[in-house]
Coordinates of C-alpha atoms and ligand atoms in Angstrom, one line a residue:
Chain V
M1 CA 137.4 109.8 101.0
T2 CA 136.9 113.5 101.6
A3 CA 139.6 116.1 101.1
T4 CA 140.4 118.5 103.8
P5 CA 140.8 122.0 102.6
A6 CA 144.4 122.0 103.5
T7 CA 145.3 119.2 101.1
R8 CA 143.5 120.7 98.2
A9 CA 145.4 122.1 95.2
P10 CA 144.1 125.5 94.2
D11 CA 141.2 125.6 91.8
P12 CA 142.1 127.3 88.6
P13 CA 139.3 129.3 87.0
A14 CA 137.1 127.2 84.9
P15 CA 136.3 129.5 81.9
A16 CA 139.7 128.7 80.5
V17 CA 138.2 125.7 78.7
R18 CA 135.0 127.3 77.4
R19 CA 134.8 127.0 73.7
R20 CA 134.2 129.9 71.5
R21 CA 130.9 129.5 69.6
G22 CA 129.4 131.2 66.6
P23 CA 130.8 131.6 63.1
T24 CA 133.7 133.8 62.4
R25 CA 134.3 136.1 59.4
A26 CA 136.3 133.4 57.5
D27 CA 133.5 130.9 58.1
L28 CA 131.0 133.1 56.4
G29 CA 133.3 134.2 53.6
R30 CA 134.1 130.8 52.3
P31 CA 130.6 129.6 51.2
L32 CA 130.1 133.1 49.7
L33 CA 133.2 132.8 47.6
G34 CA 132.3 129.2 46.6
A35 CA 128.8 130.4 45.4
L36 CA 130.4 133.1 43.4
G37 CA 132.8 130.6 41.8
I38 CA 129.9 128.4 40.8
L39 CA 128.0 131.3 39.3
A40 CA 131.1 132.3 37.3
L41 CA 131.4 128.8 36.0
L42 CA 127.8 128.6 35.0
A43 CA 128.1 131.9 33.2
L44 CA 131.1 130.7 31.2
W45 CA 129.3 127.4 30.4
E46 CA 126.3 129.4 29.2
A47 CA 128.4 131.8 27.1
V48 CA 130.7 129.3 25.3
P49 CA 127.9 127.4 23.3
R50 CA 125.8 130.6 22.9
L51 CA 128.8 132.4 21.4
G52 CA 129.4 129.5 19.1
V53 CA 132.8 128.7 20.5
V54 CA 131.7 125.1 20.9
S55 CA 128.8 123.6 19.0
D56 CA 125.8 123.1 21.3
R57 CA 125.5 119.6 19.9
Y58 CA 128.5 118.8 22.1
L59 CA 128.0 121.3 24.9
P60 CA 124.5 122.6 25.4
P61 CA 124.2 125.9 27.3
A62 CA 123.9 125.6 31.1
T63 CA 120.3 126.8 31.2
D64 CA 119.2 124.1 28.7
V65 CA 121.0 121.4 30.8
L66 CA 119.5 122.7 34.0
A67 CA 116.1 122.8 32.4
A68 CA 116.5 119.2 31.2
L69 CA 117.5 118.3 34.7
G70 CA 114.4 120.0 36.1
V71 CA 112.2 118.1 33.7
R72 CA 113.9 114.8 34.6
A73 CA 113.6 115.5 38.3
T74 CA 109.8 115.4 37.9
T75 CA 109.8 111.9 36.5
P76 CA 109.7 109.0 38.9
G77 CA 112.2 107.1 36.8
F78 CA 114.9 109.6 37.7
W79 CA 114.4 109.1 41.4
T80 CA 114.4 105.4 41.0
A81 CA 117.7 105.7 39.3
V82 CA 119.1 107.9 42.1
G83 CA 117.7 105.5 44.6
D84 CA 119.4 102.5 42.8
T85 CA 122.7 104.4 42.6
L86 CA 122.5 105.3 46.3
A87 CA 121.5 101.8 47.2
G88 CA 124.5 100.4 45.5
W89 CA 126.7 103.0 47.1
A90 CA 125.3 102.6 50.6
L91 CA 125.0 98.8 50.6
G92 CA 128.5 98.3 49.1
L93 CA 130.0 100.7 51.5
A94 CA 128.3 99.1 54.5
I95 CA 129.4 95.6 53.5
A96 CA 133.0 96.8 52.9
F97 CA 132.9 98.6 56.2
A98 CA 131.7 95.7 58.2
A99 CA 134.0 93.2 56.6
A100 CA 137.0 95.6 56.9
V101 CA 136.4 96.4 60.5
V102 CA 135.8 92.8 61.6
L103 CA 138.8 91.5 59.7
G104 CA 141.0 94.4 60.5
F105 CA 140.4 94.2 64.3
T106 CA 140.8 90.4 64.3
L107 CA 144.0 90.4 62.3
G108 CA 145.3 93.5 64.1
A109 CA 145.1 91.5 67.3
L110 CA 146.8 88.5 65.7
P111 CA 150.2 89.7 64.5
R112 CA 151.3 86.3 63.4
V113 CA 148.3 85.7 61.1
R114 CA 148.6 89.2 59.9
A115 CA 152.2 88.6 58.8
Y116 CA 151.0 85.5 56.8
T117 CA 148.4 87.6 55.0
T118 CA 150.5 90.6 54.2
S119 CA 151.8 89.4 50.8
T120 CA 148.3 88.3 49.7
V121 CA 146.9 91.6 50.6
D122 CA 149.7 93.4 48.8
F123 CA 148.9 91.4 45.7
L124 CA 145.1 91.8 45.8
R125 CA 144.9 95.4 46.9
P126 CA 146.3 97.1 43.7
I127 CA 143.9 95.2 41.4
P128 CA 141.7 97.9 40.0
S129 CA 138.1 97.1 40.7
V130 CA 137.0 97.8 37.1
A131 CA 139.2 94.9 36.1
L132 CA 136.6 92.7 37.8
I133 CA 133.8 93.9 35.5
P134 CA 133.8 90.8 33.2
L135 CA 133.8 88.6 36.3
A136 CA 130.9 90.6 37.7
V137 CA 128.9 90.2 34.5
L138 CA 129.7 86.5 34.4
L139 CA 128.5 86.0 38.0
Y140 CA 125.6 88.4 38.3
G141 CA 124.7 89.7 34.9
T142 CA 123.1 93.2 35.1
D143 CA 121.9 92.7 38.6
I144 CA 122.6 95.2 41.4
R145 CA 125.0 92.5 42.8
S146 CA 127.4 93.4 39.9
T147 CA 127.6 96.9 41.2
L148 CA 128.0 95.7 44.7
L149 CA 130.9 93.4 43.8
L150 CA 132.9 96.3 42.3
V151 CA 132.1 98.7 45.1
V152 CA 132.8 96.3 47.9
Y153 CA 136.1 95.1 46.4
A154 CA 137.5 98.7 46.1
C155 CA 136.2 100.0 49.4
F156 CA 137.1 97.0 51.4
W157 CA 140.9 97.5 50.9
L158 CA 140.7 101.3 51.5
I159 CA 139.1 100.8 54.9
Y160 CA 140.9 97.6 55.8
I161 CA 144.3 99.1 55.4
Q162 CA 143.3 102.1 57.5
V163 CA 142.0 99.8 60.2
L164 CA 145.3 97.9 60.3
Y165 CA 147.2 101.2 60.7
G166 CA 144.8 102.3 63.4
V167 CA 145.0 99.1 65.4
A168 CA 148.8 99.2 65.2
D169 CA 148.8 102.8 66.5
V170 CA 147.4 102.0 70.0
D171 CA 149.6 103.8 72.5
P172 CA 151.3 101.1 74.7
V173 CA 150.9 103.4 77.8
A174 CA 147.2 103.7 77.2
E175 CA 147.0 100.0 76.7
Q176 CA 148.9 99.3 79.9
T177 CA 146.8 101.8 81.8
A178 CA 143.7 100.0 80.7
R179 CA 145.1 96.6 81.6
S180 CA 146.3 97.8 85.0
Y181 CA 142.8 99.1 85.8
G182 CA 141.4 95.7 85.1
L183 CA 139.9 96.2 81.6
G184 CA 139.4 92.9 79.9
R185 CA 140.1 92.2 76.3
L186 CA 136.7 93.3 75.0
A187 CA 136.7 96.4 77.2
R188 CA 140.1 97.4 75.9
V189 CA 138.9 97.0 72.3
R190 CA 135.9 99.1 73.1
H191 CA 137.5 101.9 75.1
V192 CA 141.1 102.0 73.8
V193 CA 141.6 100.2 70.4
W194 CA 138.3 101.4 68.8
P195 CA 138.8 105.1 69.7
T196 CA 142.4 105.0 68.6
T197 CA 141.4 103.4 65.3
L198 CA 138.5 105.8 64.7
P199 CA 140.4 108.6 63.0
Y200 CA 142.0 106.1 60.7
L201 CA 138.7 104.4 60.1
M202 CA 137.0 107.8 59.2
T203 CA 139.8 108.5 56.7
G204 CA 139.1 105.2 55.1
V205 CA 135.4 105.8 55.1
R206 CA 135.8 109.3 53.5
L207 CA 138.0 107.8 50.7
A208 CA 135.8 104.8 50.3
A209 CA 132.6 106.9 50.1
A210 CA 133.9 108.8 47.1
V211 CA 135.3 105.7 45.4
A212 CA 132.0 103.8 46.0
L213 CA 130.0 106.5 44.1
I214 CA 132.5 106.4 41.2
L215 CA 132.3 102.6 41.0
S216 CA 128.6 102.4 41.5
I217 CA 128.1 104.7 38.5
T218 CA 130.9 103.0 36.5
A219 CA 129.2 99.6 36.9
Q220 CA 125.8 101.0 35.8
L221 CA 127.3 102.7 32.9
I222 CA 129.3 99.8 31.6
I223 CA 127.4 96.7 32.8
G224 CA 124.0 98.3 32.6
S225 CA 122.9 97.5 36.1
P226 CA 120.1 99.9 37.2
G227 CA 121.0 103.5 38.3
I228 CA 122.0 106.9 37.0
G229 CA 125.0 105.4 35.2
R230 CA 122.6 103.3 33.0
E231 CA 120.4 106.4 32.4
I232 CA 123.5 108.2 31.1
A233 CA 124.3 105.4 28.8
V234 CA 120.7 105.3 27.6
A235 CA 120.5 109.1 27.1
Q236 CA 123.8 109.0 25.1
S237 CA 122.7 106.2 22.8
S238 CA 119.4 108.1 22.1
G239 CA 121.3 111.3 21.3
A240 CA 119.8 113.3 24.2
V241 CA 122.8 115.4 24.8
E242 CA 121.1 117.7 27.3
S243 CA 120.0 114.7 29.3
V244 CA 123.5 113.3 29.3
Y245 CA 124.8 116.6 30.8
A246 CA 121.9 116.9 33.2
L247 CA 122.6 113.4 34.6
I248 CA 126.3 114.2 34.9
V249 CA 125.4 117.2 36.9
A250 CA 123.2 115.1 39.0
T251 CA 126.0 112.7 39.8
G252 CA 128.2 115.6 40.7
A253 CA 125.5 116.9 43.1
L254 CA 125.3 113.4 44.6
G255 CA 129.1 113.5 45.1
V256 CA 128.9 116.8 46.9
V257 CA 126.1 115.7 49.2
I258 CA 127.9 112.5 50.1
N259 CA 131.2 114.2 50.7
T260 CA 129.5 116.9 52.9
G261 CA 127.7 114.2 54.8
V262 CA 130.8 112.2 55.5
R263 CA 132.7 115.3 56.7
V264 CA 129.9 116.2 59.1
L265 CA 129.9 112.7 60.4
E266 CA 133.7 112.8 60.8
R267 CA 133.5 116.0 62.8
R268 CA 130.9 114.6 65.1
V269 CA 132.7 111.3 65.7
L270 CA 136.1 112.9 66.2
R271 CA 135.3 115.9 68.2
W272 CA 138.1 115.0 70.6
H273 CA 140.7 114.4 67.9
T274 CA 143.6 116.7 66.9
S275 CA 142.3 117.0 63.3
V276 CA 139.0 118.4 64.4
R277 CA 139.6 120.0 67.8
G278 CA 142.1 122.4 66.4
E279 CA 139.5 125.1 65.6
A280 CA 137.6 124.5 68.9
T281 CA 140.6 125.7 70.9
A282 CA 142.0 128.2 68.5
Chain B
M1 CA 142.1 89.6 102.3
N2 CA 142.0 85.9 103.3
H3 CA 145.8 85.6 103.2
Q4 CA 147.9 87.8 105.4
G5 CA 151.3 86.8 103.9
E6 CA 154.3 86.5 106.2
H7 CA 154.1 89.1 109.0
G8 CA 151.6 91.3 107.0
T9 CA 153.9 91.5 104.0
M10 CA 151.9 93.0 101.1
L11 CA 154.4 93.1 98.4
K12 CA 157.4 90.8 98.1
V13 CA 159.9 91.2 95.3
T14 CA 162.5 88.4 95.1
G15 CA 165.6 88.4 92.9
L16 CA 163.9 90.3 90.2
Q17 CA 165.8 90.6 86.9
K18 CA 164.5 92.1 83.7
V19 CA 166.3 92.0 80.4
Y20 CA 164.7 93.7 77.4
R21 CA 165.3 91.7 74.3
G22 CA 164.8 93.4 70.9
G23 CA 166.2 91.4 68.0
A24 CA 170.0 91.3 68.5
T25 CA 170.2 93.8 71.3
E26 CA 169.7 93.0 75.0
V27 CA 169.3 95.6 77.7
E28 CA 169.5 94.5 81.3
A29 CA 167.2 97.1 82.9
V30 CA 167.4 95.6 86.4
R31 CA 169.8 93.0 87.7
D32 CA 168.7 91.7 91.0
L33 CA 166.1 93.4 93.2
T34 CA 164.9 92.0 96.5
F35 CA 162.7 93.9 99.0
D36 CA 159.4 93.7 100.9
L37 CA 156.6 96.2 101.5
A38 CA 154.6 95.6 104.6
E39 CA 150.8 96.0 104.4
G40 CA 150.0 99.7 104.7
E41 CA 153.5 100.9 104.3
L42 CA 154.5 104.0 102.3
V43 CA 157.9 103.4 100.6
C44 CA 159.7 105.8 98.3
L45 CA 162.0 104.6 95.6
V46 CA 164.8 106.7 94.3
G47 CA 167.6 106.0 91.9
P48 CA 169.4 107.5 89.0
S49 CA 167.6 108.1 85.7
G50 CA 167.5 105.0 83.6
C51 CA 168.2 102.6 86.4
G52 CA 165.0 100.7 85.9
K53 CA 162.4 102.2 88.3
T54 CA 159.7 102.2 85.7
T55 CA 160.7 98.7 84.6
L56 CA 160.4 97.5 88.2
L57 CA 156.9 99.1 88.6
K58 CA 155.7 97.5 85.4
C59 CA 156.8 94.1 86.6
I60 CA 155.1 94.6 90.0
A61 CA 152.0 95.8 88.2
G62 CA 151.9 92.5 86.3
L63 CA 152.2 94.4 83.0
M64 CA 155.3 92.4 81.9
P65 CA 156.9 89.3 83.1
P66 CA 160.3 89.5 84.8
T67 CA 163.1 87.6 83.1
S68 CA 163.8 85.9 86.4
G69 CA 162.7 86.4 90.0
T70 CA 159.2 86.8 91.4
V71 CA 156.7 89.3 92.6
E72 CA 154.2 88.3 95.2
L73 CA 151.2 90.3 96.3
A74 CA 149.7 89.3 99.6
G75 CA 151.3 85.9 99.2
R76 CA 150.1 85.3 95.7
P77 CA 152.5 85.5 92.7
V78 CA 151.7 88.3 90.3
T79 CA 151.3 87.1 86.7
A80 CA 148.7 89.5 85.4
P81 CA 147.6 93.0 86.6
P82 CA 146.1 92.3 90.0
P83 CA 142.8 93.8 91.0
D84 CA 143.0 96.4 93.8
M85 CA 146.2 97.8 92.4
A86 CA 146.4 101.2 90.7
V87 CA 149.3 102.6 88.8
V88 CA 150.0 106.3 88.1
F89 CA 152.2 106.2 85.0
Q90 CA 155.2 108.4 84.4
E91 CA 153.8 109.3 80.9
Y92 CA 150.6 110.8 82.4
G93 CA 149.6 112.5 79.2
R94 CA 149.6 109.2 77.2
S95 CA 148.0 107.4 80.1
L96 CA 144.8 109.5 79.9
F97 CA 142.3 108.7 77.2
A98 CA 142.1 111.7 74.9
W99 CA 138.6 110.7 73.7
M100 CA 137.1 110.9 77.1
S101 CA 136.3 113.8 79.4
V102 CA 138.2 114.1 82.7
R103 CA 135.1 112.6 84.4
A104 CA 134.9 109.7 82.1
N105 CA 138.6 109.0 82.4
V106 CA 138.2 108.8 86.2
E107 CA 135.0 106.8 86.0
L108 CA 135.9 104.1 83.5
P109 CA 137.9 101.9 85.9
L110 CA 135.0 102.2 88.4
K111 CA 132.6 101.0 85.7
E112 CA 134.8 98.0 85.1
K113 CA 134.8 97.4 88.8
K114 CA 130.9 97.2 88.5
L115 CA 130.3 99.9 91.0
G116 CA 126.8 101.5 91.1
K117 CA 126.2 104.8 89.4
A118 CA 125.7 106.7 92.5
R119 CA 128.8 105.4 94.1
R120 CA 130.8 106.1 91.0
A121 CA 129.6 109.7 90.9
E122 CA 130.5 110.1 94.5
L123 CA 134.1 108.7 94.0
V124 CA 134.7 110.8 90.9
A125 CA 133.5 114.0 92.6
E126 CA 135.6 113.3 95.7
S127 CA 138.8 112.5 93.9
L128 CA 138.5 115.4 91.5
E129 CA 137.8 117.7 94.5
A130 CA 140.9 116.3 96.2
V131 CA 143.2 117.2 93.3
G132 CA 141.4 120.5 92.8
L133 CA 139.9 119.8 89.4
T134 CA 136.2 119.8 90.1
A135 CA 135.7 122.7 87.6
F136 CA 137.3 120.6 84.9
A137 CA 135.2 117.4 85.1
D138 CA 133.8 118.0 81.6
A139 CA 137.0 119.2 79.9
Y140 CA 139.0 116.8 77.8
P141 CA 142.6 116.0 78.9
W142 CA 144.1 117.8 76.0
Q143 CA 142.5 121.0 77.2
L144 CA 144.4 120.9 80.4
S145 CA 148.0 121.7 81.3
G146 CA 150.6 119.0 81.9
G147 CA 150.3 119.4 85.7
M148 CA 146.5 119.3 85.5
Q149 CA 146.7 116.1 83.4
Q150 CA 149.0 114.6 86.0
R151 CA 146.4 115.4 88.7
V152 CA 143.7 113.8 86.7
A153 CA 145.8 110.6 86.5
I154 CA 146.2 110.8 90.3
A155 CA 142.5 111.4 90.8
R156 CA 141.8 108.3 88.7
A157 CA 144.1 106.2 90.9
I158 CA 142.6 107.4 94.2
A159 CA 139.0 107.0 93.0
Y160 CA 139.8 103.4 92.3
E161 CA 140.4 102.8 96.0
P162 CA 143.2 100.4 95.5
Q163 CA 145.0 98.4 98.2
V164 CA 148.3 99.0 96.5
L165 CA 149.2 102.2 94.8
L166 CA 152.2 102.4 92.5
M167 CA 153.2 106.0 91.5
D168 CA 155.9 106.7 88.9
E169 CA 157.2 110.3 89.4
P170 CA 153.6 111.5 89.7
F171 CA 154.5 115.1 90.6
A172 CA 157.1 115.8 87.9
A173 CA 155.1 118.4 86.0
V174 CA 153.5 120.4 88.8
D175 CA 154.6 123.6 90.4
A176 CA 156.2 123.7 93.9
Q177 CA 153.0 124.7 95.7
T178 CA 150.8 122.2 94.1
R179 CA 153.4 119.6 94.6
A180 CA 153.5 120.3 98.3
D181 CA 149.7 120.1 98.4
L182 CA 149.7 116.8 96.5
E183 CA 152.4 115.3 98.8
D184 CA 150.2 116.1 101.8
L185 CA 147.2 114.7 99.9
I186 CA 149.0 111.4 99.3
R187 CA 150.0 111.1 102.9
A188 CA 146.5 112.0 104.0
I189 CA 145.0 109.3 101.7
W190 CA 147.6 106.8 102.8
R191 CA 146.8 107.3 106.5
R192 CA 143.1 107.3 106.0
M193 CA 142.8 104.4 103.6
G194 CA 145.6 102.3 104.8
V195 CA 146.8 101.7 101.3
T196 CA 150.3 100.3 100.5
V197 CA 152.2 102.8 98.4
L198 CA 155.3 102.5 96.3
F199 CA 156.3 106.0 95.2
V200 CA 159.0 106.6 92.6
T201 CA 160.6 110.0 92.7
H202 CA 163.7 111.9 91.6
D203 CA 163.4 114.3 94.4
I204 CA 165.4 113.4 97.6
D205 CA 163.5 115.8 99.8
E206 CA 160.2 114.4 98.6
A207 CA 161.3 110.8 99.2
V208 CA 162.2 111.6 102.8
Y209 CA 159.2 113.8 103.5
L210 CA 156.7 111.3 102.1
G211 CA 158.2 107.9 102.9
E212 CA 158.3 105.7 105.9
R213 CA 161.2 104.1 104.1
V214 CA 163.4 105.0 101.2
L215 CA 164.8 102.4 98.8
V216 CA 167.8 103.6 96.9
L217 CA 168.5 101.8 93.6
S218 CA 172.0 101.7 92.2
S219 CA 172.7 102.6 88.6
S220 CA 172.8 99.8 86.1
P221 CA 173.3 96.9 86.7
T222 CA 170.6 97.7 89.1
V223 CA 170.4 96.3 92.6
V224 CA 168.9 97.7 95.9
Q225 CA 171.7 99.8 97.1
D226 CA 170.2 100.9 100.4
D227 CA 167.0 100.6 102.4
I228 CA 166.7 103.6 104.8
T229 CA 164.0 103.8 107.5
V230 CA 162.6 107.3 107.8
D231 CA 162.1 107.6 111.6
L232 CA 160.2 110.9 111.4
P233 CA 156.9 111.4 113.2
A234 CA 153.8 110.2 111.3
E235 CA 152.3 113.7 111.5
R236 CA 154.3 115.7 108.9
D237 CA 154.2 119.3 108.0
Q238 CA 155.8 121.0 105.0
L239 CA 157.5 123.7 107.2
T240 CA 158.4 122.0 110.4
T241 CA 159.3 118.6 109.1
R242 CA 161.6 119.9 106.5
Q243 CA 163.4 122.0 109.2
D244 CA 163.7 119.0 111.5
E245 CA 167.3 118.0 112.2
R246 CA 166.5 114.3 111.6
F247 CA 165.0 115.3 108.2
T248 CA 168.3 116.9 107.2
E249 CA 170.3 113.9 108.3
L250 CA 168.2 111.5 106.4
R251 CA 168.2 113.7 103.4
A252 CA 172.0 113.9 103.5
R253 CA 172.2 110.1 103.8
V254 CA 169.9 109.5 100.8
Y255 CA 171.9 112.1 98.9
A256 CA 175.2 110.3 99.7
E257 CA 173.6 107.0 98.6
I258 CA 172.6 108.3 95.3
Q259 CA 176.0 109.8 94.7
Q260 CA 177.4 106.4 95.5
A261 CA 174.9 104.8 93.2
K262 CA 176.1 107.0 90.3
N263 CA 179.7 106.4 91.0
S264 CA 179.3 102.7 91.3
A265 CA 178.4 102.6 87.6
K266 CA 182.2 102.8 87.0
G267 CA 183.1 99.8 89.2
A268 CA 180.1 97.5 89.7
P269 CA 179.9 95.9 93.2
E270 CA 181.4 92.4 93.4
N271 CA 178.3 90.9 95.1
P272 CA 175.3 92.8 93.9
A273 CA 172.9 90.7 95.9
D274 CA 173.9 92.1 99.3
G275 CA 174.3 95.6 98.1
A276 CA 171.5 96.6 100.4
G277 CA 173.4 95.6 103.5
T278 CA 176.7 97.2 102.6
G279 CA 175.4 100.4 101.1
A280 CA 175.4 102.3 104.4
A281 CA 179.0 101.5 105.1
R282 CA 180.2 102.5 101.6
A283 CA 178.2 105.7 101.7
S284 CA 180.8 107.5 103.9
T285 CA 183.5 107.1 101.4
A286 CA 181.3 108.7 98.7
V287 CA 180.7 112.0 100.5
H288 CA 183.2 114.7 99.9
Ligands
ATP1 N1 160.7 98.8 76.1 C1 162.0 98.8 76.3 N2 162.8 98.1 75.5 C2 164.2 98.1 75.6 N3 164.8 98.8 76.6 C3 164.1 99.4 77.5 C4 162.6 99.5 77.4 N4 162.1 100.2 78.4 C5 163.2 100.6 79.2 N5 164.4 100.1 78.6 C6 165.7 100.3 79.1 O1 165.7 99.9 80.5 C7 166.5 100.8 81.3 C8 165.6 101.2 82.4 O2 164.5 102.0 81.9 P1 163.4 102.6 82.9 O3 162.4 103.3 82.1 O4 162.9 101.5 83.8 O5 164.3 103.6 83.8 P2 163.8 104.6 84.9 O6 164.6 104.3 86.2 O7 162.3 104.6 85.1 O8 164.3 106.0 84.4 P3 163.7 107.5 84.6 O9 164.0 107.9 86.0 O10 164.4 108.3 83.6 O11 162.2 107.4 84.3 C9 167.0 101.9 80.4 O12 168.3 101.6 80.1 C10 166.1 101.8 79.2 O13 166.8 102.1 78.0
MG2 MG1 160.9 106.0 84.7

């Protein structure tokens, strides 16, 4: 099939779709403002105990806390704790993700079964994960599996619900297009259902990533399973106030790293989606 | 094709009725449609908005089962989307996959057809060239205008090299010049590939210019109101054909039929099944 020039529609100029590259002023300004904000907060934190507004037994100055953090960061025990916390976070998130995706896609394709499970889901979903702490202790003691139980339970629902929304959002015209071009069930899941669900899935993962960290640390703090949470509990009971604060700062830093990572991932995966493409065409 | 059908009939629609059921409400989209398309024929379908053209196309495409009646393709009943059939949907924007580049959109059906890489690249390049979008192969559909998206959907259909091509108002969003080019493109492809085409349009001139036959649907309850053979020469030209006296006559006839179709909404015909036969006779009373 070759087109004769007479039947060709005119070629519009291509550069219309070129993307603009390079950071703009607003892009550069934002991190700068953020850094200033952090500096101001640190200054305030330094000043308040030094001026005696709050006793440094409850709030040690920022420099002392950062120094304590620096010292801890040189000990292997600290990094083992970070590793344990991250392991609980990553493993829990991964298990929840896999289970939610498999179940979500399966039940999404079976509206009948889904209808049967709706009331059960509505009952189980609001149960706060921390309410399972006694159960976790009973089952697994202070093992990492206790942490996993809490993380997986909370994250599973967050992701599962999003997957169900996503699967239900498949455009019937896109679906019919795929069917009419001979795409089988699996090919449609891969090329139509999965990409449609992806924005929902990423929202679920973003929420779950934050919750997983919270629960991972909660479990360690309360149950005493290994990780930064347990280190905080130990530091507190031995009266090492600077260490308590240093470890809290460390968990905050972990949260920031995780959040940034998830956002970068989201941007990559959803390049084509409205939520991300906005700035590419602006 | 091992089965030639009766007298080279490619598509045979018999007594097709479609009722949409949603809870308590029922909408009878089409009442009783019967017509044939011979192999390699190019037929245009016109009818008032909402008369069930899209519904008919989806039944033919095997995307939904008719309430009663049958669709046969090359002698075999259609129960699922048949291979070798391509559909250009009316909602072209939603029919393209936003997560794939233009190239990937056109290529995906070819991958499913298990064509080799080189052949796929060739077909994609040719079809994009044919609709004038070569420069946009790597763009995403949402970076294109409505008319350009529509052309991507057309490119995807022609790259598929179907035996039957169903098109649902495929030129609705393009400018007059592009539209004329695309009309000639469809005729060129039709003549070269021998594909059987069913082309839905609102535009009477377009129906007469493109088709070998024009089927006029009545308004709801929908039946085939008339079946007009377009006896214009196969070689058509935007300027001379449209000035042809015969073209003007046919155009007037289709116009009168559509007027009739709209008016018949008030008093539905007694015997909808043979609406096709009596349509021409009734047409004269509808023209003022
Ligand atoms: N999914 C649906 N559920 C219920 N009713 C429907 C559905 N799709 C179409 N209809 C009804 O069926 C009738 C025919 O619709 P259809 O889309 O086939 O018309 P059409 O001839 O293609 O119109 P247009 O020219 O405006 O595209 C309309 O009355 C419409 O309301
Ligand atoms: Mg329609």
